[in-house]
Short mmCIF file of C-alpha atoms and ligand atoms in Angstrom, two decimals:
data_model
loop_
_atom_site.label_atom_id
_atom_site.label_comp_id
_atom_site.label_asym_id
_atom_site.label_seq_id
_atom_site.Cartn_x
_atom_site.Cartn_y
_atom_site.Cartn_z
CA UNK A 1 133.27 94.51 92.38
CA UNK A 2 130.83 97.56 93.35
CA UNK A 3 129.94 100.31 91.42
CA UNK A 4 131.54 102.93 93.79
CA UNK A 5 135.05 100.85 93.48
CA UNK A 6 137.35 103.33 91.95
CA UNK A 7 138.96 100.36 89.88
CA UNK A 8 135.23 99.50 88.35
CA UNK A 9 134.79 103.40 87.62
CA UNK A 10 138.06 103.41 85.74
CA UNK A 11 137.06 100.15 84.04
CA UNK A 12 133.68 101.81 83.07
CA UNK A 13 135.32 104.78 82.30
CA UNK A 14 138.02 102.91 79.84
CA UNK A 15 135.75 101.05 78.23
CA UNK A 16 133.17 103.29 77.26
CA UNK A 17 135.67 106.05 76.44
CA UNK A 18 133.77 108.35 78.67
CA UNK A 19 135.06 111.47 79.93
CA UNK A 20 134.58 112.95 83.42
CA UNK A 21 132.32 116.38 82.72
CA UNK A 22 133.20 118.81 85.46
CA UNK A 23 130.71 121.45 83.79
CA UNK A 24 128.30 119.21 84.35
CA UNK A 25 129.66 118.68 87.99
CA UNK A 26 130.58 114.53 87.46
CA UNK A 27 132.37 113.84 91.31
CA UNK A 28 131.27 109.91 91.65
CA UNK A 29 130.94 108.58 94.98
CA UNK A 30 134.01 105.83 95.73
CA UNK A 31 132.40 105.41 99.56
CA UNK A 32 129.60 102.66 99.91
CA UNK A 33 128.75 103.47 103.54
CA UNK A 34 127.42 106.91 102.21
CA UNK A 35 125.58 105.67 99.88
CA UNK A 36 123.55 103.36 102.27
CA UNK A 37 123.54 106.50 104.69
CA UNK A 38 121.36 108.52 102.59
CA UNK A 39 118.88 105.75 101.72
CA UNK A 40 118.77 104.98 105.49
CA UNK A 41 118.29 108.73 106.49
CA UNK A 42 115.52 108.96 104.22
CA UNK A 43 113.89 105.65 105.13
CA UNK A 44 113.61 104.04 101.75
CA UNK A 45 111.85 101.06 101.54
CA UNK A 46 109.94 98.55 98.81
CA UNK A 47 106.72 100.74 98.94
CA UNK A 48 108.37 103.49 98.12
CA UNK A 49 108.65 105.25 94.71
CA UNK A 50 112.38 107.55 93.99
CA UNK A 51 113.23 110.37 92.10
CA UNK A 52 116.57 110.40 91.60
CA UNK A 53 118.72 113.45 90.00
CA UNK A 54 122.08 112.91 88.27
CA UNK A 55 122.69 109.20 88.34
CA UNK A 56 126.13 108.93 87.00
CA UNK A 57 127.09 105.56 86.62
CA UNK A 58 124.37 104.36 88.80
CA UNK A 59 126.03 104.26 92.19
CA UNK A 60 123.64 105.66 94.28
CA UNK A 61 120.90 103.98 92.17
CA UNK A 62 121.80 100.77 92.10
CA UNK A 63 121.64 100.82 96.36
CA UNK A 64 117.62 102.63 95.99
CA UNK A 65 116.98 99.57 93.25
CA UNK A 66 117.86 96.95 96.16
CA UNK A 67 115.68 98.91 98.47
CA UNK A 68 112.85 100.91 96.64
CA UNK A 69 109.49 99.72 94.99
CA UNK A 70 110.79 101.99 91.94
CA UNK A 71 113.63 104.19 90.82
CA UNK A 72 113.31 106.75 88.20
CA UNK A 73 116.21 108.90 87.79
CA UNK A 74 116.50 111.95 85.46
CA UNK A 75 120.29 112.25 84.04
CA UNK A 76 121.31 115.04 81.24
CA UNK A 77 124.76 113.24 79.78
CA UNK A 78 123.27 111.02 76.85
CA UNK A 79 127.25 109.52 77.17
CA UNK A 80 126.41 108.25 80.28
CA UNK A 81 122.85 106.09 78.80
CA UNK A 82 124.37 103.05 77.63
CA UNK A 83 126.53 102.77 81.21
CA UNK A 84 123.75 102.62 83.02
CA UNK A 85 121.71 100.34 80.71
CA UNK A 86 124.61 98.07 81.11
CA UNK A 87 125.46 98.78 85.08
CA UNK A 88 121.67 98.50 85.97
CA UNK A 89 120.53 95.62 83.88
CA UNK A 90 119.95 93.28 86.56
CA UNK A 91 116.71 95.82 88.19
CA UNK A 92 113.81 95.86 86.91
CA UNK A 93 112.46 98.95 89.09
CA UNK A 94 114.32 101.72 87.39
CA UNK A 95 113.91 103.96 84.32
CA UNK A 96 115.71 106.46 83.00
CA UNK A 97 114.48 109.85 81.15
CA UNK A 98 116.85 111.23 79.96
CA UNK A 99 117.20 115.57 80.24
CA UNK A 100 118.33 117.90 82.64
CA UNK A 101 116.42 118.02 85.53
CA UNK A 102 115.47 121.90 85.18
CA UNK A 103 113.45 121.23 82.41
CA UNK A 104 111.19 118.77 83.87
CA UNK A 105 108.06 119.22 85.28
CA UNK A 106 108.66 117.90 88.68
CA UNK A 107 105.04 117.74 90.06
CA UNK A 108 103.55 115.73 86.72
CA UNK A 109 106.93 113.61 87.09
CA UNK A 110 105.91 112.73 90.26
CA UNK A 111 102.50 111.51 89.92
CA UNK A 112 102.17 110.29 85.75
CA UNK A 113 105.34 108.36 86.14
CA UNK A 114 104.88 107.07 89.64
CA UNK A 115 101.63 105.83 88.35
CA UNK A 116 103.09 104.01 85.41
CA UNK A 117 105.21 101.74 87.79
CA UNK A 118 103.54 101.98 91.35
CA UNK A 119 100.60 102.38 93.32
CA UNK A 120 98.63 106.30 93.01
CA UNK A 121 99.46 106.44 96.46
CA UNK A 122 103.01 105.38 97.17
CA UNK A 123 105.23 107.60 99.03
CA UNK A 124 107.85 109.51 96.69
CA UNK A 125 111.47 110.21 98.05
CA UNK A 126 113.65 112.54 95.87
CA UNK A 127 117.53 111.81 96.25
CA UNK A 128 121.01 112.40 94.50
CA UNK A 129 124.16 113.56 94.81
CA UNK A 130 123.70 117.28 92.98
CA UNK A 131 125.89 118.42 90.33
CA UNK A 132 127.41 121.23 92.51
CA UNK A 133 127.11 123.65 89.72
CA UNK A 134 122.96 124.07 90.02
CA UNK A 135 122.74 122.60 93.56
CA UNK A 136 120.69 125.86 94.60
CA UNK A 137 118.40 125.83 91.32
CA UNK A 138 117.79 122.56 91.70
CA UNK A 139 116.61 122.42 95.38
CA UNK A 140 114.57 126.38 94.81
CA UNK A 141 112.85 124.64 91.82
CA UNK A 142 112.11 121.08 93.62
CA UNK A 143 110.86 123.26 97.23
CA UNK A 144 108.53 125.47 95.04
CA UNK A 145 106.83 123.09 92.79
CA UNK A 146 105.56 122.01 96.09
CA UNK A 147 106.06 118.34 95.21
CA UNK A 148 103.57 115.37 96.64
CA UNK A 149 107.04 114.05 98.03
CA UNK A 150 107.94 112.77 101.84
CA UNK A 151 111.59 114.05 101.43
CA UNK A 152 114.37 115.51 99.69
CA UNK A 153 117.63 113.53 100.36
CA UNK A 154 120.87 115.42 98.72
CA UNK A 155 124.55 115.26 98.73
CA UNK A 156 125.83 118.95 98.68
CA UNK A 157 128.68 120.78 99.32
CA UNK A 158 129.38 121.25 103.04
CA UNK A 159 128.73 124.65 103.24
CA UNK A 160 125.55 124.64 101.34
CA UNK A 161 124.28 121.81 103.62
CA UNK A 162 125.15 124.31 106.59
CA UNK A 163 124.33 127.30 105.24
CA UNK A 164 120.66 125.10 104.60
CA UNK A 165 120.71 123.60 108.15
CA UNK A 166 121.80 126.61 110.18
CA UNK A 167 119.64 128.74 112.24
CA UNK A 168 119.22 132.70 113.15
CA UNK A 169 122.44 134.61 115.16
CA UNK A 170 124.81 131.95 113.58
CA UNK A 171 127.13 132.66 110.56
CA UNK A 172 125.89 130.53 107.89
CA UNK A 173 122.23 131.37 108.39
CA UNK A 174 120.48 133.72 105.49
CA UNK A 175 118.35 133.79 102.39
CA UNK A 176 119.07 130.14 101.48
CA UNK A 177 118.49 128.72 105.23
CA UNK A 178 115.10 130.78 105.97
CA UNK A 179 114.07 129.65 101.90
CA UNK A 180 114.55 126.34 102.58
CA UNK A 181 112.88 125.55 106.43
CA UNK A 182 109.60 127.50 104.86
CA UNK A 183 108.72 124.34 103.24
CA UNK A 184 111.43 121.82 104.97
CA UNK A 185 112.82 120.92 108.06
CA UNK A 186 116.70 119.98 107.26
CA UNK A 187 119.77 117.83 109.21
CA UNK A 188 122.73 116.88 107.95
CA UNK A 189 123.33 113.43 108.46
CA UNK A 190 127.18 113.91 107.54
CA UNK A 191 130.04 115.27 106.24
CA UNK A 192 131.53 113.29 103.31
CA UNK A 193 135.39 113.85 102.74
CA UNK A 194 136.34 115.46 99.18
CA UNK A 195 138.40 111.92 98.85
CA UNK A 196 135.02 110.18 98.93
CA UNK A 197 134.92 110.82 94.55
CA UNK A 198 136.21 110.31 91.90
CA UNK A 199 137.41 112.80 90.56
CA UNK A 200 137.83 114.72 93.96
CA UNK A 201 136.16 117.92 94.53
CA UNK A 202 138.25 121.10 95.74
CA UNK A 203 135.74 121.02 98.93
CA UNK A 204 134.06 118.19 101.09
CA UNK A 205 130.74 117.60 100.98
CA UNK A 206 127.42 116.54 103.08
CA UNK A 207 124.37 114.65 103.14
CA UNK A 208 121.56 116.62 104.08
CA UNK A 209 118.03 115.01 104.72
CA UNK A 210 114.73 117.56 104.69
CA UNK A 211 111.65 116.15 104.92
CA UNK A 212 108.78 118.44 103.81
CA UNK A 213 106.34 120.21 106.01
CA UNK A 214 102.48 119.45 105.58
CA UNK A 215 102.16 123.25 105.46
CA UNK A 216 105.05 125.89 105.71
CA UNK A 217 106.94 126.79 108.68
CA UNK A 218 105.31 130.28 109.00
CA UNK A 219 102.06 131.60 107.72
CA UNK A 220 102.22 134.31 105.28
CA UNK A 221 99.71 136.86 103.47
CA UNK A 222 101.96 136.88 100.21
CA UNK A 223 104.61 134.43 99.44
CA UNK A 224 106.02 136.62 97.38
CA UNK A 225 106.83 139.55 99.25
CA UNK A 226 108.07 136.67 101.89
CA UNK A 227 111.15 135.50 99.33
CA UNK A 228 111.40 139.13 98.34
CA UNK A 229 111.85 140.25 101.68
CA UNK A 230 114.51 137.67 103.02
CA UNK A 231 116.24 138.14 99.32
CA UNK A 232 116.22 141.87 100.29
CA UNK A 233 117.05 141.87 104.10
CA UNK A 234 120.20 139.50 102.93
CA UNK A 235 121.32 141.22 100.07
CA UNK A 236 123.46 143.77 102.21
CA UNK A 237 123.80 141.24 105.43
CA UNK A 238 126.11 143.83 107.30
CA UNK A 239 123.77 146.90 107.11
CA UNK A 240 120.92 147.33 109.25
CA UNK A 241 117.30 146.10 108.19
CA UNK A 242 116.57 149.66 107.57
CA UNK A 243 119.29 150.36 105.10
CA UNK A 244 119.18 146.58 103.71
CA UNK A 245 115.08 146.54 103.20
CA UNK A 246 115.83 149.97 100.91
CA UNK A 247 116.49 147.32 98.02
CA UNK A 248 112.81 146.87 97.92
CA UNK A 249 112.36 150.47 96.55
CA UNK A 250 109.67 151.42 99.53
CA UNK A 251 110.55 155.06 101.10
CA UNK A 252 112.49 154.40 104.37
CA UNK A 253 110.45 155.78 106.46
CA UNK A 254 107.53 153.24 105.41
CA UNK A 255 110.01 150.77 105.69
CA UNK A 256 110.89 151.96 109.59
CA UNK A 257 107.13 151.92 110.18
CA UNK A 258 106.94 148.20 108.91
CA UNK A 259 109.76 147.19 111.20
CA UNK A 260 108.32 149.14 114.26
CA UNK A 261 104.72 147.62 113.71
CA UNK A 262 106.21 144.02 113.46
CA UNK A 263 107.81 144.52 116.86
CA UNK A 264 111.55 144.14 114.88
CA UNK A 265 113.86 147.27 115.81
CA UNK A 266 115.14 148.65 112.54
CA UNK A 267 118.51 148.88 113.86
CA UNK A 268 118.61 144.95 113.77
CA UNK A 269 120.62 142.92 111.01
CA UNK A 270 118.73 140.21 108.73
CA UNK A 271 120.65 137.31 110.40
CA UNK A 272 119.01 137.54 113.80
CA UNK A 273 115.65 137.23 112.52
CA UNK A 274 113.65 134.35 112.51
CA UNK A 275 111.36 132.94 110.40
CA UNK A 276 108.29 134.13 112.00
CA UNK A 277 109.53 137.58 112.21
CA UNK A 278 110.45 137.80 108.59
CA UNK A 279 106.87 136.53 108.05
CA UNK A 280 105.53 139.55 110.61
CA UNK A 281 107.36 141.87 108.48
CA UNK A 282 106.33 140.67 104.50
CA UNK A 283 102.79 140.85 105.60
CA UNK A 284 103.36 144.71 106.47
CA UNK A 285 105.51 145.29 103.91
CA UNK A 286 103.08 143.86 101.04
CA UNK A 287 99.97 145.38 102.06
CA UNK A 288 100.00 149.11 101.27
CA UNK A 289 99.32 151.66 104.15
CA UNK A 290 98.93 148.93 106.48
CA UNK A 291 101.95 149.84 108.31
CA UNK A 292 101.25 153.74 108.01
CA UNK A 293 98.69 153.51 111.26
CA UNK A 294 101.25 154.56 114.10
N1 SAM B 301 124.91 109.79 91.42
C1 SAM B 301 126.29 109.66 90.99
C2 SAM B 301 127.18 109.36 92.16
O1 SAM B 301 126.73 109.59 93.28
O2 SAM B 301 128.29 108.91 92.00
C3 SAM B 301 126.75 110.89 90.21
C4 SAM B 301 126.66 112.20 90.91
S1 SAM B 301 127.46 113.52 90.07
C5 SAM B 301 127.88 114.54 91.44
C6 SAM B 301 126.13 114.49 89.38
C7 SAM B 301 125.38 113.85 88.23
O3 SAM B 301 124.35 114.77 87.82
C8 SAM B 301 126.22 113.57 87.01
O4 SAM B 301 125.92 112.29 86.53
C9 SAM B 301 125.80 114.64 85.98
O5 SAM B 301 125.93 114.24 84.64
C10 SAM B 301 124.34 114.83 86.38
N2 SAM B 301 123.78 116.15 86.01
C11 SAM B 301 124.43 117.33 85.88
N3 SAM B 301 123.58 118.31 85.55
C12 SAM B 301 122.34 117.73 85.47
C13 SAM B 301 121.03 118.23 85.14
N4 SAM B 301 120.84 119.52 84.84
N5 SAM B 301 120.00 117.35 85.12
C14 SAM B 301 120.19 116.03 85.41
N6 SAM B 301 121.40 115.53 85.73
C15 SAM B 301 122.46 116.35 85.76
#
């Protein structure tokens, strides 16, 4: 019987007297052909070294510990330890720490642990099927620690995968699309049902792939005022970039200057910009008087 056999998760479950947590967002995968869709979309393979978030029972493991060089995965219910220990013990290229994945530091994870099991220079894939709760945490803290990683392979809710995915002039594009194609380039390999877990979720779900850019998508004078100025220009999506950019605390009429230098008509809304234009406008917007030349 396989892990992702709803009759083995209720066995597990029975015998360990364990508890489905949904604060801690515990929806275990019951479909096998997902499972080896993500570690085909991100290419893993025995030279390769995973990070894995959220384990479970070890479904999705136990697929990257047939295919990987070595598994590490990070899980923050202690209940769920001595499962694993019992539903991984035939690999011997996994370890588990055990803590909540916000805590760790990702970057040191990724190079003192890869080094205590694999080669310095073995690609790193990070995978898992998020805890829906801190799905956008999780991914804003993984994109800017700027890991040494290839890819970031995650199950997420469907609308977070298209809201990730989507582009500028379409519905689902904003703050969390132009956040995360800065550092990634993202496709959703596909949907997953809500009857794919166990227990089911209220909404279905999807498997999006992003593999990291060498450098990001745009180039920008300050990073900051970048993510301040997409949080800004999305906060208040239906007003114009003139009235939305007021967030920032600038006078308006700087702020129309900014907009007019960058070639973007202040009249226009946050979702038809792209990235390069949101870059264009940060750079005015962070440097003092620079705009104030018309
Ligand atoms: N990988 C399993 C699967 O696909 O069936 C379980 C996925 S389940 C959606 C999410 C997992 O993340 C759960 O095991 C949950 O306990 C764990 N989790 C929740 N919050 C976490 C955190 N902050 N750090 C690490 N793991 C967490």
């Amino acid at each position: 019987m396989k892990l992702y056999d709803p009759s083995m998760i209720r066995m597990i479950r029975n015998q360990y007297k364990f508890r489905f947590s949904k604060n801690l967002g515990q929806n275990f995968l019951t479909n096998g052909s997902v499972l080896e869709d993500m570690a085909d979309a991100a290419a893993v393979g025995p030279d390769d070294y995973v990070l894995e978030i959220g384990p479970g029972i070890g479904t999705l493991t136990s697929v990257l510990c047939e295919r990987a060089g070595h598994v590490t995965a990070v899980e923050v219910d202690e209940e769920l330890l001595p499962i694993l220990d019992f539903t991984l013990s035939e690999y011997h290229n996994v370890n588990i720490i055990s803590g909540d994945i916000l805590k760790q530091d990702i970057p040191s994870l990724l190079t003192d642990e890869k080094e205590k099991w694999l080669r310095k220079d073995a690609p790193v894939k990070i995978m898992g099927n998020l805890p829906y709760y801190i799905t956008t945490p999780i991914l804003m803290a993984i994109l800017k620690s700027r890991p040494a990683a290839e890819s970031l392979t995650v199950m997420v809710q469907k609308e977070v995968a298209e809201r990730i995915a989507s582009g500028p002039g379409t519905k689902a594009y904003g703050a969390l699309s132009v956040a995360v194609q800065y550092f990634c380039e993202a496709e959703i390999i596909r949907i997953v049902p809500k009857e794919d877990f166990m227990p089911a979720p209220k909404v279905d779900s999807a498997v999006l792939h992003m593999r990291f850019r060498k450098v990001p998508a745009v180039e920008t004078k300050s990073e900051e005022w970048y993510f301040r100025t997409v949080r800004a220009a999305f906060q208040q999506r239906r007003k114009t970039l003139l009235n939305s950019l007021s967030g920032l605390g600038k006078p308006k009429n700087e702020i129309e200057r900014c907009l007019n230098a960058a070639g973007i008509d202040p009249k226009r809304r946050a979702e038809t910009l792209d990235l390069a234009e949101f870059a264009r406008l940060a750079d005015g917007l962070s440097e003092e008087n620079v705009c104030v030349q018309d």
